[in-house]
PDB file of C-alpha atoms and ligand atoms in Angstrom:
ATOM      1  CA  MET U   1     131.034  46.646 192.515  1.00 77.00           C
ATOM      2  CA  THR U   2     133.613  44.294 191.046  1.00 88.00           C
ATOM      3  CA  PRO U   3     132.293  43.121 187.623  1.00 95.00           C
ATOM      4  CA  LEU U   4     131.525  39.384 187.306  1.00 97.00           C
ATOM      5  CA  LEU U   5     132.566  39.330 183.889  1.00 98.00           C
ATOM      6  CA  GLU U   6     134.984  41.475 182.279  1.00 98.00           C
ATOM      7  CA  LEU U   7     136.226  41.857 179.084  1.00 98.00           C
ATOM      8  CA  SER U   8     139.237  44.071 178.031  1.00 97.00           C
ATOM      9  CA  GLU U   9     140.234  44.924 174.745  1.00 97.00           C
ATOM     10  CA  VAL U  10     139.410  41.383 173.356  1.00 97.00           C
ATOM     11  CA  THR U  11     139.977  40.853 169.644  1.00 97.00           C
ATOM     12  CA  ALA U  12     138.988  37.519 168.352  1.00 97.00           C
ATOM     13  CA  GLY U  13     137.686  35.796 165.134  1.00 95.00           C
ATOM     14  CA  TYR U  14     138.286  32.488 163.097  1.00 93.00           C
ATOM     15  CA  GLY U  15     141.402  32.122 161.612  1.00 86.00           C
ATOM     16  CA  SER U  16     143.739  35.113 161.148  1.00 82.00           C
ATOM     17  CA  ALA U  17     140.962  37.786 160.398  1.00 88.00           C
ATOM     18  CA  PRO U  18     139.583  39.412 163.235  1.00 95.00           C
ATOM     19  CA  VAL U  19     135.641  39.412 163.630  1.00 97.00           C
ATOM     20  CA  VAL U  20     135.089  41.107 166.948  1.00 98.00           C
ATOM     21  CA  GLU U  21     137.679  43.898 167.727  1.00 97.00           C
ATOM     22  CA  ASP U  22     138.730  45.792 170.753  1.00 98.00           C
ATOM     23  CA  ILE U  23     135.871  44.635 172.744  1.00 98.00           C
ATOM     24  CA  THR U  24     135.559  46.048 176.433  1.00 98.00           C
ATOM     25  CA  LEU U  25     132.589  45.678 178.746  1.00 97.00           C
ATOM     26  CA  ALA U  26     131.616  44.704 182.182  1.00 98.00           C
ATOM     27  CA  VAL U  27     128.520  42.871 183.668  1.00 98.00           C
ATOM     28  CA  GLU U  28     128.212  43.351 187.333  1.00 97.00           C
ATOM     29  CA  PRO U  29     126.970  40.467 189.536  1.00 97.00           C
ATOM     30  CA  GLY U  30     122.926  40.450 189.328  1.00 96.00           C
ATOM     31  CA  GLN U  31     122.864  42.664 186.020  1.00 97.00           C
ATOM     32  CA  VAL U  32     120.787  41.952 182.896  1.00 98.00           C
ATOM     33  CA  CYS U  33     123.028  43.286 180.043  1.00 98.00           C
ATOM     34  CA  ALA U  34     122.036  43.363 176.376  1.00 98.00           C
ATOM     35  CA  LEU U  35     124.129  43.113 173.493  1.00 98.00           C
ATOM     36  CA  VAL U  36     122.547  44.263 170.071  1.00 96.00           C
ATOM     37  CA  GLY U  37     123.579  44.768 166.908  1.00 94.00           C
ATOM     38  CA  ALA U  38     122.718  43.872 163.147  1.00 93.00           C
ATOM     39  CA  ASN U  39     123.188  40.415 161.618  1.00 93.00           C
ATOM     40  CA  GLY U  40     126.600  39.699 161.291  1.00 95.00           C
ATOM     41  CA  ALA U  41     127.788  42.159 163.686  1.00 96.00           C
ATOM     42  CA  GLY U  42     129.780  39.580 165.606  1.00 97.00           C
ATOM     43  CA  LYS U  43     127.683  38.923 168.757  1.00 98.00           C
ATOM     44  CA  SER U  44     127.461  35.262 168.503  1.00 97.00           C
ATOM     45  CA  THR U  45     131.255  35.346 167.769  1.00 97.00           C
ATOM     46  CA  LEU U  46     131.744  37.208 170.898  1.00 98.00           C
ATOM     47  CA  LEU U  47     129.726  35.133 173.102  1.00 98.00           C
ATOM     48  CA  GLY U  48     131.581  31.821 171.839  1.00 97.00           C
ATOM     49  CA  THR U  49     134.859  33.967 172.697  1.00 97.00           C
ATOM     50  CA  ILE U  50     133.632  34.162 176.393  1.00 97.00           C
ATOM     51  CA  SER U  51     132.494  30.863 176.590  1.00 97.00           C
ATOM     52  CA  GLY U  52     135.976  29.353 175.380  1.00 96.00           C
ATOM     53  CA  LEU U  53     134.626  27.848 172.180  1.00 95.00           C
ATOM     54  CA  ARG U  54     137.382  30.077 170.516  1.00 94.00           C
ATOM     55  CA  HIS U  55     140.178  32.131 172.179  1.00 95.00           C
ATOM     56  CA  PRO U  56     141.082  35.855 172.062  1.00 96.00           C
ATOM     57  CA  SER U  57     143.793  36.936 170.036  1.00 95.00           C
ATOM     58  CA  ARG U  58     144.202  39.913 172.083  1.00 96.00           C
ATOM     59  CA  GLY U  59     143.082  41.408 175.368  1.00 97.00           C
ATOM     60  CA  ARG U  60     141.552  39.679 178.360  1.00 96.00           C
ATOM     61  CA  ILE U  61     138.358  37.870 179.886  1.00 97.00           C
ATOM     62  CA  THR U  62     137.936  37.587 183.581  1.00 97.00           C
ATOM     63  CA  PHE U  63     135.203  35.976 185.371  1.00 97.00           C
ATOM     64  CA  ASP U  64     134.734  36.215 188.970  1.00 95.00           C
ATOM     65  CA  GLY U  65     138.270  37.680 189.162  1.00 93.00           C
ATOM     66  CA  ALA U  66     139.824  34.746 187.181  1.00 94.00           C
ATOM     67  CA  ASP U  67     141.380  34.792 183.568  1.00 95.00           C
ATOM     68  CA  LEU U  68     139.469  33.211 181.310  1.00 91.00           C
ATOM     69  CA  GLY U  69     141.267  33.940 178.262  1.00 76.00           C
ATOM     70  CA  HIS U  70     142.179  30.495 177.065  1.00 89.00           C
ATOM     71  CA  ALA U  71     140.202  28.019 179.294  1.00 93.00           C
ATOM     72  CA  ALA U  72     138.294  25.473 177.593  1.00 94.00           C
ATOM     73  CA  PRO U  73     134.472  25.395 177.362  1.00 94.00           C
ATOM     74  CA  GLU U  74     133.984  22.764 180.154  1.00 92.00           C
ATOM     75  CA  THR U  75     136.370  25.026 182.700  1.00 94.00           C
ATOM     76  CA  VAL U  76     134.197  28.006 181.862  1.00 95.00           C
ATOM     77  CA  VAL U  77     130.893  26.223 182.561  1.00 94.00           C
ATOM     78  CA  ARG U  78     132.567  24.788 185.754  1.00 93.00           C
ATOM     79  CA  ARG U  79     133.280  28.139 186.960  1.00 94.00           C
ATOM     80  CA  GLY U  80     129.680  29.281 186.504  1.00 96.00           C
ATOM     81  CA  LEU U  81     129.471  30.945 183.161  1.00 97.00           C
ATOM     82  CA  VAL U  82     126.868  29.076 180.985  1.00 97.00           C
ATOM     83  CA  HIS U  83     126.367  29.889 177.086  1.00 96.00           C
ATOM     84  CA  VAL U  84     123.204  28.971 175.734  1.00 96.00           C
ATOM     85  CA  ALA U  85     123.888  29.068 172.017  1.00 94.00           C
ATOM     86  CA  GLU U  86     121.694  30.274 169.056  1.00 91.00           C
ATOM     87  CA  GLY U  87     119.192  27.839 167.592  1.00 87.00           C
ATOM     88  CA  ARG U  88     117.526  25.988 170.357  1.00 83.00           C
ATOM     89  CA  ARG U  89     120.275  22.744 170.211  1.00 85.00           C
ATOM     90  CA  ILE U  90     117.832  20.266 172.368  1.00 87.00           C
ATOM     91  CA  PHE U  91     118.298  16.748 171.493  1.00 89.00           C
ATOM     92  CA  ARG U  92     114.805  16.179 169.884  1.00 89.00           C
ATOM     93  CA  GLY U  93     114.718  12.434 170.155  1.00 90.00           C
ATOM     94  CA  LEU U  94     115.471  12.236 173.808  1.00 95.00           C
ATOM     95  CA  THR U  95     112.879  12.855 176.430  1.00 96.00           C
ATOM     96  CA  VAL U  96     112.547  16.310 178.193  1.00 97.00           C
ATOM     97  CA  ARG U  97     114.007  14.566 181.445  1.00 96.00           C
ATOM     98  CA  GLU U  98     116.934  13.437 179.650  1.00 96.00           C
ATOM     99  CA  ASN U  99     117.490  16.728 178.196  1.00 96.00           C
ATOM    100  CA  LEU U 100     117.656  18.202 181.550  1.00 96.00           C
ATOM    101  CA  ASP U 101     119.794  15.570 182.519  1.00 94.00           C
ATOM    102  CA  LEU U 102     122.336  16.510 180.196  1.00 93.00           C
ATOM    103  CA  GLY U 103     122.951  19.517 182.237  1.00 90.00           C
ATOM    104  CA  LEU U 104     124.382  17.526 185.003  1.00 89.00           C
ATOM    105  CA  TRP U 105     126.869  15.793 182.647  1.00 81.00           C
ATOM    106  CA  ARG U 106     130.229  15.519 184.692  1.00 77.00           C
ATOM    107  CA  SER U 107     128.738  17.525 187.344  1.00 79.00           C
ATOM    108  CA  GLY U 108     129.925  14.684 189.984  1.00 82.00           C
ATOM    109  CA  LEU U 109     126.843  15.063 191.983  1.00 85.00           C
ATOM    110  CA  GLY U 110     125.038  12.486 193.991  1.00 87.00           C
ATOM    111  CA  LYS U 111     121.480  11.563 193.326  1.00 89.00           C
ATOM    112  CA  PRO U 112     119.951  13.797 195.927  1.00 89.00           C
ATOM    113  CA  GLU U 113     121.606  16.756 194.809  1.00 92.00           C
ATOM    114  CA  GLN U 114     120.733  15.912 191.289  1.00 90.00           C
ATOM    115  CA  ARG U 115     117.086  15.692 192.229  1.00 93.00           C
ATOM    116  CA  ASP U 116     117.389  19.127 194.006  1.00 93.00           C
ATOM    117  CA  ARG U 117     118.502  20.519 190.809  1.00 93.00           C
ATOM    118  CA  LEU U 118     115.987  19.000 188.978  1.00 95.00           C
ATOM    119  CA  ASP U 119     113.136  20.145 191.706  1.00 94.00           C
ATOM    120  CA  ARG U 120     114.733  23.713 191.443  1.00 93.00           C
ATOM    121  CA  VAL U 121     114.412  23.796 187.698  1.00 94.00           C
ATOM    122  CA  LEU U 122     111.181  22.502 187.167  1.00 95.00           C
ATOM    123  CA  GLY U 123     110.071  25.034 189.949  1.00 93.00           C
ATOM    124  CA  LEU U 124     110.960  27.652 187.438  1.00 90.00           C
ATOM    125  CA  PHE U 125     109.515  25.850 184.711  1.00 92.00           C
ATOM    126  CA  PRO U 126     106.438  24.181 186.074  1.00 92.00           C
ATOM    127  CA  PHE U 127     105.237  22.880 182.747  1.00 92.00           C
ATOM    128  CA  LEU U 128     108.119  20.992 182.067  1.00 94.00           C
ATOM    129  CA  ARG U 129     106.854  18.716 185.112  1.00 94.00           C
ATOM    130  CA  ALA U 130     104.082  16.883 183.198  1.00 93.00           C
ATOM    131  CA  ARG U 131     106.331  16.740 179.981  1.00 95.00           C
ATOM    132  CA  LEU U 132     109.316  14.974 181.541  1.00 96.00           C
ATOM    133  CA  SER U 133     108.648  11.733 179.641  1.00 96.00           C
ATOM    134  CA  ALA U 134     107.901  13.189 176.504  1.00 96.00           C
ATOM    135  CA  GLN U 135     109.977  13.405 173.672  1.00 96.00           C
ATOM    136  CA  ALA U 136     111.431  16.940 173.677  1.00 95.00           C
ATOM    137  CA  GLU U 137     110.541  17.416 169.837  1.00 94.00           C
ATOM    138  CA  VAL U 138     106.774  17.318 170.858  1.00 94.00           C
ATOM    139  CA  LEU U 139     107.212  20.644 172.838  1.00 93.00           C
ATOM    140  CA  SER U 140     106.576  23.906 170.957  1.00 90.00           C
ATOM    141  CA  GLY U 141     109.418  26.281 169.855  1.00 90.00           C
ATOM    142  CA  GLY U 142     109.213  28.509 173.017  1.00 90.00           C
ATOM    143  CA  GLU U 143     108.778  25.553 175.146  1.00 92.00           C
ATOM    144  CA  GLN U 144     111.958  24.097 173.746  1.00 93.00           C
ATOM    145  CA  GLN U 145     113.789  27.414 174.225  1.00 93.00           C
ATOM    146  CA  MET U 146     112.535  26.975 178.157  1.00 93.00           C
ATOM    147  CA  LEU U 147     114.076  23.551 178.205  1.00 95.00           C
ATOM    148  CA  VAL U 148     117.649  24.598 176.758  1.00 95.00           C
ATOM    149  CA  ILE U 149     117.387  27.242 179.549  1.00 95.00           C
ATOM    150  CA  GLY U 150     116.440  24.731 182.002  1.00 95.00           C
ATOM    151  CA  GLN U 151     119.290  22.481 180.946  1.00 96.00           C
ATOM    152  CA  ALA U 152     121.694  25.374 181.291  1.00 96.00           C
ATOM    153  CA  LEU U 153     120.363  26.124 184.974  1.00 96.00           C
ATOM    154  CA  MET U 154     120.877  22.398 185.836  1.00 96.00           C
ATOM    155  CA  ARG U 155     124.570  23.540 186.119  1.00 94.00           C
ATOM    156  CA  GLU U 156     123.575  26.007 188.537  1.00 93.00           C
ATOM    157  CA  PRO U 157     125.454  29.050 186.727  1.00 96.00           C
ATOM    158  CA  ARG U 158     126.072  32.438 188.239  1.00 97.00           C
ATOM    159  CA  MET U 159     125.645  34.028 184.812  1.00 98.00           C
ATOM    160  CA  LEU U 160     123.978  32.898 181.487  1.00 98.00           C
ATOM    161  CA  LEU U 161     124.965  33.791 178.026  1.00 98.00           C
ATOM    162  CA  LEU U 162     121.671  33.827 176.115  1.00 97.00           C
ATOM    163  CA  ASP U 163     121.918  34.202 172.400  1.00 97.00           C
ATOM    164  CA  GLU U 164     118.667  34.992 170.724  1.00 96.00           C
ATOM    165  CA  PRO U 165     116.398  33.064 172.750  1.00 95.00           C
ATOM    166  CA  SER U 166     113.367  34.774 171.279  1.00 94.00           C
ATOM    167  CA  LEU U 167     114.014  34.281 167.544  1.00 93.00           C
ATOM    168  CA  GLY U 168     111.534  32.494 165.453  1.00 90.00           C
ATOM    169  CA  LEU U 169     109.087  32.364 168.488  1.00 92.00           C
ATOM    170  CA  ALA U 170     105.149  33.533 168.377  1.00 91.00           C
ATOM    171  CA  PRO U 171     104.375  36.756 170.362  1.00 92.00           C
ATOM    172  CA  VAL U 172     103.117  35.160 173.148  1.00 92.00           C
ATOM    173  CA  MET U 173     106.212  32.810 173.540  1.00 91.00           C
ATOM    174  CA  VAL U 174     108.637  35.912 173.300  1.00 93.00           C
ATOM    175  CA  ASP U 175     106.615  37.222 176.102  1.00 93.00           C
ATOM    176  CA  ARG U 176     107.367  34.181 178.069  1.00 91.00           C
ATOM    177  CA  VAL U 177     111.148  34.378 177.451  1.00 92.00           C
ATOM    178  CA  PHE U 178     111.110  37.907 178.595  1.00 95.00           C
ATOM    179  CA  ASP U 179     108.988  36.707 181.909  1.00 93.00           C
ATOM    180  CA  THR U 180     111.703  33.737 182.070  1.00 92.00           C
ATOM    181  CA  ILE U 181     114.600  36.568 182.144  1.00 95.00           C
ATOM    182  CA  GLU U 182     112.907  38.639 184.873  1.00 95.00           C
ATOM    183  CA  VAL U 183     112.380  35.242 186.924  1.00 93.00           C
ATOM    184  CA  LEU U 184     116.180  34.480 186.299  1.00 94.00           C
ATOM    185  CA  ARG U 185     117.095  38.137 187.141  1.00 96.00           C
ATOM    186  CA  ALA U 186     114.938  37.844 190.352  1.00 95.00           C
ATOM    187  CA  GLU U 187     116.922  34.754 191.251  1.00 92.00           C
ATOM    188  CA  GLY U 188     120.169  36.636 191.278  1.00 95.00           C
ATOM    189  CA  LEU U 189     121.544  35.374 188.069  1.00 97.00           C
ATOM    190  CA  SER U 190     123.698  37.752 185.648  1.00 98.00           C
ATOM    191  CA  LEU U 191     122.710  37.645 182.164  1.00 98.00           C
ATOM    192  CA  LEU U 192     124.050  38.741 178.827  1.00 98.00           C
ATOM    193  CA  LEU U 193     121.419  38.624 176.422  1.00 98.00           C
ATOM    194  CA  VAL U 194     121.732  38.685 172.789  1.00 98.00           C
ATOM    195  CA  GLU U 195     118.357  39.724 171.221  1.00 96.00           C
ATOM    196  CA  GLN U 196     116.909  40.941 167.850  1.00 91.00           C
ATOM    197  CA  VAL U 197     113.812  41.943 170.057  1.00 92.00           C
ATOM    198  CA  VAL U 198     116.017  45.367 170.509  1.00 94.00           C
ATOM    199  CA  GLU U 199     113.418  47.628 171.925  1.00 93.00           C
ATOM    200  CA  ARG U 200     112.285  45.073 174.556  1.00 95.00           C
ATOM    201  CA  ALA U 201     115.792  43.668 175.304  1.00 96.00           C
ATOM    202  CA  LEU U 202     117.077  47.377 175.813  1.00 96.00           C
ATOM    203  CA  SER U 203     113.955  48.387 177.958  1.00 96.00           C
ATOM    204  CA  ILE U 204     114.986  45.773 180.616  1.00 97.00           C
ATOM    205  CA  ALA U 205     118.688  45.772 180.492  1.00 98.00           C
ATOM    206  CA  ASP U 206     120.819  47.271 183.339  1.00 98.00           C
ATOM    207  CA  ARG U 207     123.164  48.151 180.482  1.00 97.00           C
ATOM    208  CA  GLY U 208     123.191  48.109 176.962  1.00 97.00           C
ATOM    209  CA  PHE U 209     125.932  47.543 174.299  1.00 97.00           C
ATOM    210  CA  VAL U 210     125.401  48.143 170.694  1.00 96.00           C
ATOM    211  CA  MET U 211     127.716  46.514 168.336  1.00 96.00           C
ATOM    212  CA  GLN U 212     128.573  47.230 164.721  1.00 94.00           C
ATOM    213  CA  ASN U 213     131.197  45.542 162.443  1.00 95.00           C
ATOM    214  CA  GLY U 214     132.739  43.692 165.405  1.00 97.00           C
ATOM    215  CA  ARG U 215     133.229  46.654 167.388  1.00 97.00           C
ATOM    216  CA  ILE U 216     131.131  48.397 170.292  1.00 96.00           C
ATOM    217  CA  VAL U 217     129.654  51.626 168.880  1.00 94.00           C
ATOM    218  CA  ALA U 218     127.302  52.701 172.232  1.00 94.00           C
ATOM    219  CA  GLU U 219     126.722  51.577 175.375  1.00 95.00           C
ATOM    220  CA  GLY U 220     124.732  52.683 178.577  1.00 95.00           C
ATOM    221  CA  PRO U 221     121.703  52.034 180.442  1.00 96.00           C
ATOM    222  CA  GLY U 222     119.251  50.025 178.247  1.00 95.00           C
ATOM    223  CA  PRO U 223     116.652  52.581 178.066  1.00 94.00           C
ATOM    224  CA  ASP U 224     118.904  55.515 177.406  1.00 94.00           C
ATOM    225  CA  LEU U 225     120.397  53.559 174.569  1.00 93.00           C
ATOM    226  CA  LEU U 226     117.176  53.192 173.128  1.00 91.00           C
ATOM    227  CA  ARG U 227     116.578  57.056 172.980  1.00 89.00           C
ATOM    228  CA  GLY U 228     119.916  57.918 171.815  1.00 84.00           C
ATOM    229  CA  PRO U 229     121.224  57.981 168.115  1.00 82.00           C
ATOM    230  CA  GLY U 230     124.180  55.205 168.525  1.00 80.00           C
ATOM    231  CA  LEU U 231     121.379  52.466 168.192  1.00 84.00           C
ATOM    232  CA  ARG U 232     119.803  53.600 164.586  1.00 82.00           C
ATOM    233  CA  GLN U 233     123.120  54.402 163.496  1.00 80.00           C
ATOM    234  CA  ALA U 234     124.459  50.909 164.169  1.00 78.00           C
ATOM    235  CA  TYR U 235     121.774  49.177 162.423  1.00 78.00           C
ATOM    236  CA  LEU U 236     121.990  51.474 159.297  1.00 69.00           C
ATOM    237  CA  GLY U 237     125.742  51.647 159.245  1.00 65.00           C
ATOM    238  CA  ALA U 238     125.440  49.810 155.923  1.00 46.00           C
ATOM    239  CA  PHE U 239     123.488  52.630 154.635  1.00 48.00           C
ATOM    240  CA  ALA U 240     125.757  55.523 155.898  1.00 45.00           C
ATOM    241  CA  GLY U 241     123.800  58.554 155.702  1.00 43.00           C
ATOM    242  CA  GLY U 242     120.444  57.124 155.994  1.00 41.00           C
ATOM    243  CA  SER U 243     117.542  57.905 153.888  1.00 39.00           C
ATOM    244  CA  PRO U 244     117.203  60.882 151.717  1.00 34.00           C
ATOM    245  CA  SER U 245     114.676  62.305 154.374  1.00 36.00           C
ATOM    246  CA  GLY U 246     117.141  61.847 157.016  1.00 35.00           C
ATOM    247  CA  ASP U 247     114.298  59.997 158.727  1.00 39.00           C
ATOM    248  CA  PRO U 248     114.937  56.138 158.467  1.00 39.00           C
ATOM    249  CA  ALA U 249     112.761  53.371 159.517  1.00 43.00           C
ATOM    250  CA  ASP U 250     113.429  53.125 163.088  1.00 46.00           C
ATOM    251  CA  PRO U 251     115.386  49.736 163.485  1.00 47.00           C
ATOM    252  CA  THR U 252     113.991  48.806 166.926  1.00 46.00           C
ATOM    253  CA  GLU U 253     110.517  48.462 165.433  1.00 43.00           C
ATOM    254  CA  ALA U 254     111.838  46.976 161.810  1.00 39.00           C
ATOM    255  CA  ARG U 255     113.383  44.288 164.077  1.00 40.00           C
ATOM    256  CA  GLN U 256     110.767  42.914 166.101  1.00 37.00           C
TER     257      GLN U 256
HETATM  258  N1  ADP J   1     132.342  29.639 162.126  1.00 51.73           N
HETATM  259  C1  ADP J   1     132.589  30.673 161.508  1.00 51.73           C
HETATM  260  N2  ADP J   1     133.673  30.728 160.527  1.00 51.73           N
HETATM  261  C2  ADP J   1     134.101  31.859 160.060  1.00 51.73           C
HETATM  262  N3  ADP J   1     133.517  33.003 159.728  1.00 51.73           N
HETATM  263  C3  ADP J   1     132.344  33.105 160.655  1.00 51.73           C
HETATM  264  C4  ADP J   1     131.961  31.749 161.360  1.00 51.73           C
HETATM  265  N4  ADP J   1     130.669  31.976 162.118  1.00 51.73           N
HETATM  266  C5  ADP J   1     130.731  33.244 161.681  1.00 51.73           C
HETATM  267  N5  ADP J   1     131.667  33.932 161.134  1.00 51.73           N
HETATM  268  C6  ADP J   1     131.625  35.454 160.476  1.00 51.73           C
HETATM  269  O1  ADP J   1     131.785  36.302 161.537  1.00 51.73           O
HETATM  270  C7  ADP J   1     130.865  37.483 161.434  1.00 51.73           C
HETATM  271  C8  ADP J   1     130.108  37.458 162.628  1.00 51.73           C
HETATM  272  O2  ADP J   1     129.165  36.629 162.607  1.00 51.73           O
HETATM  273  P1  ADP J   1     128.341  36.314 163.992  1.00 51.73           P
HETATM  274  O3  ADP J   1     129.184  36.125 165.352  1.00 51.73           O
HETATM  275  O4  ADP J   1     127.592  34.991 163.996  1.00 51.73           O
HETATM  276  O5  ADP J   1     127.375  37.611 163.873  1.00 51.73           O
HETATM  277  P2  ADP J   1     125.820  37.879 164.638  1.00 51.73           P
HETATM  278  O6  ADP J   1     125.891  36.993 165.787  1.00 51.73           O
HETATM  279  O7  ADP J   1     126.070  39.093 165.119  1.00 51.73           O
HETATM  280  O8  ADP J   1     124.772  37.931 163.473  1.00 51.73           O
HETATM  281  C9  ADP J   1     130.139  37.236 160.122  1.00 51.73           C
HETATM  282  O9  ADP J   1     131.121  38.006 159.102  1.00 51.73           O
HETATM  283  C10 ADP J   1     130.069  35.663 159.942  1.00 51.73           C
HETATM  284  O10 ADP J   1     130.162  35.428 158.532  1.00 51.73           O
HETATM  285 MG1   MG J   2     124.223  35.446 166.073  1.00 51.73          MG
END
């Protein structure tokens, strides 16, 4: 199958120093892929490079066959690739409805189509329907995460980049985030998911990528990666050699 998103030997960073180097990965249509790695590994930098917030200094990024390398963020969105950044950036003082409508910004859609999109998103997140005129700030953290995903879906993307959607959420809300991911998968969306809930993310991932110090050090079907040594090593890279017993704590548990 032809990949929907393809990165080939991509290097990028801030200023002259590379933060991510030589990244080659592919996401096929309909796949859920997980990108994991310790804090500071470069995961968010890579997502921002894909979505056009910064540009690669080397390598090539294609989406649906088109070169994205130096495309502006709005262009990337228009092509169907939407980045849901870390930190649940909702507009707290606006209503739920207004936050969703921001997803239609510059869409050029007429009112009936806008209504259709809203209905589709509310179909996925029915709890938002009763809250449409509530201020977004009254939603719980988990509900706010659904709202930012809902806003992204208002653009009818083909692929979402999700950066740590479960960060800081209560366990029951983490479950809802993962339920949502399954719903999006069933809708045929492709996802590149960055998560600190590593075990959970890899167990559902068609393909996983483990990042360490800006490079991909292991990849494979998510569940296989969970069983392999690459994951543990990537998290323990800063303590090369592991614990004296040679049996360091499992990072997939420590990170939950
Ligand atoms: N805006 C920025 N300017 C300069 N350096 C940054 C910026 N954002 C992140 N970095 C650096 O890039 C590296 C990778 O960060 P990041 O991509 O946020 O990692 P992760 O998402 O895996 O935790 C870190 O060393 C971080 O300090
Ligand atoms: Mg990050």
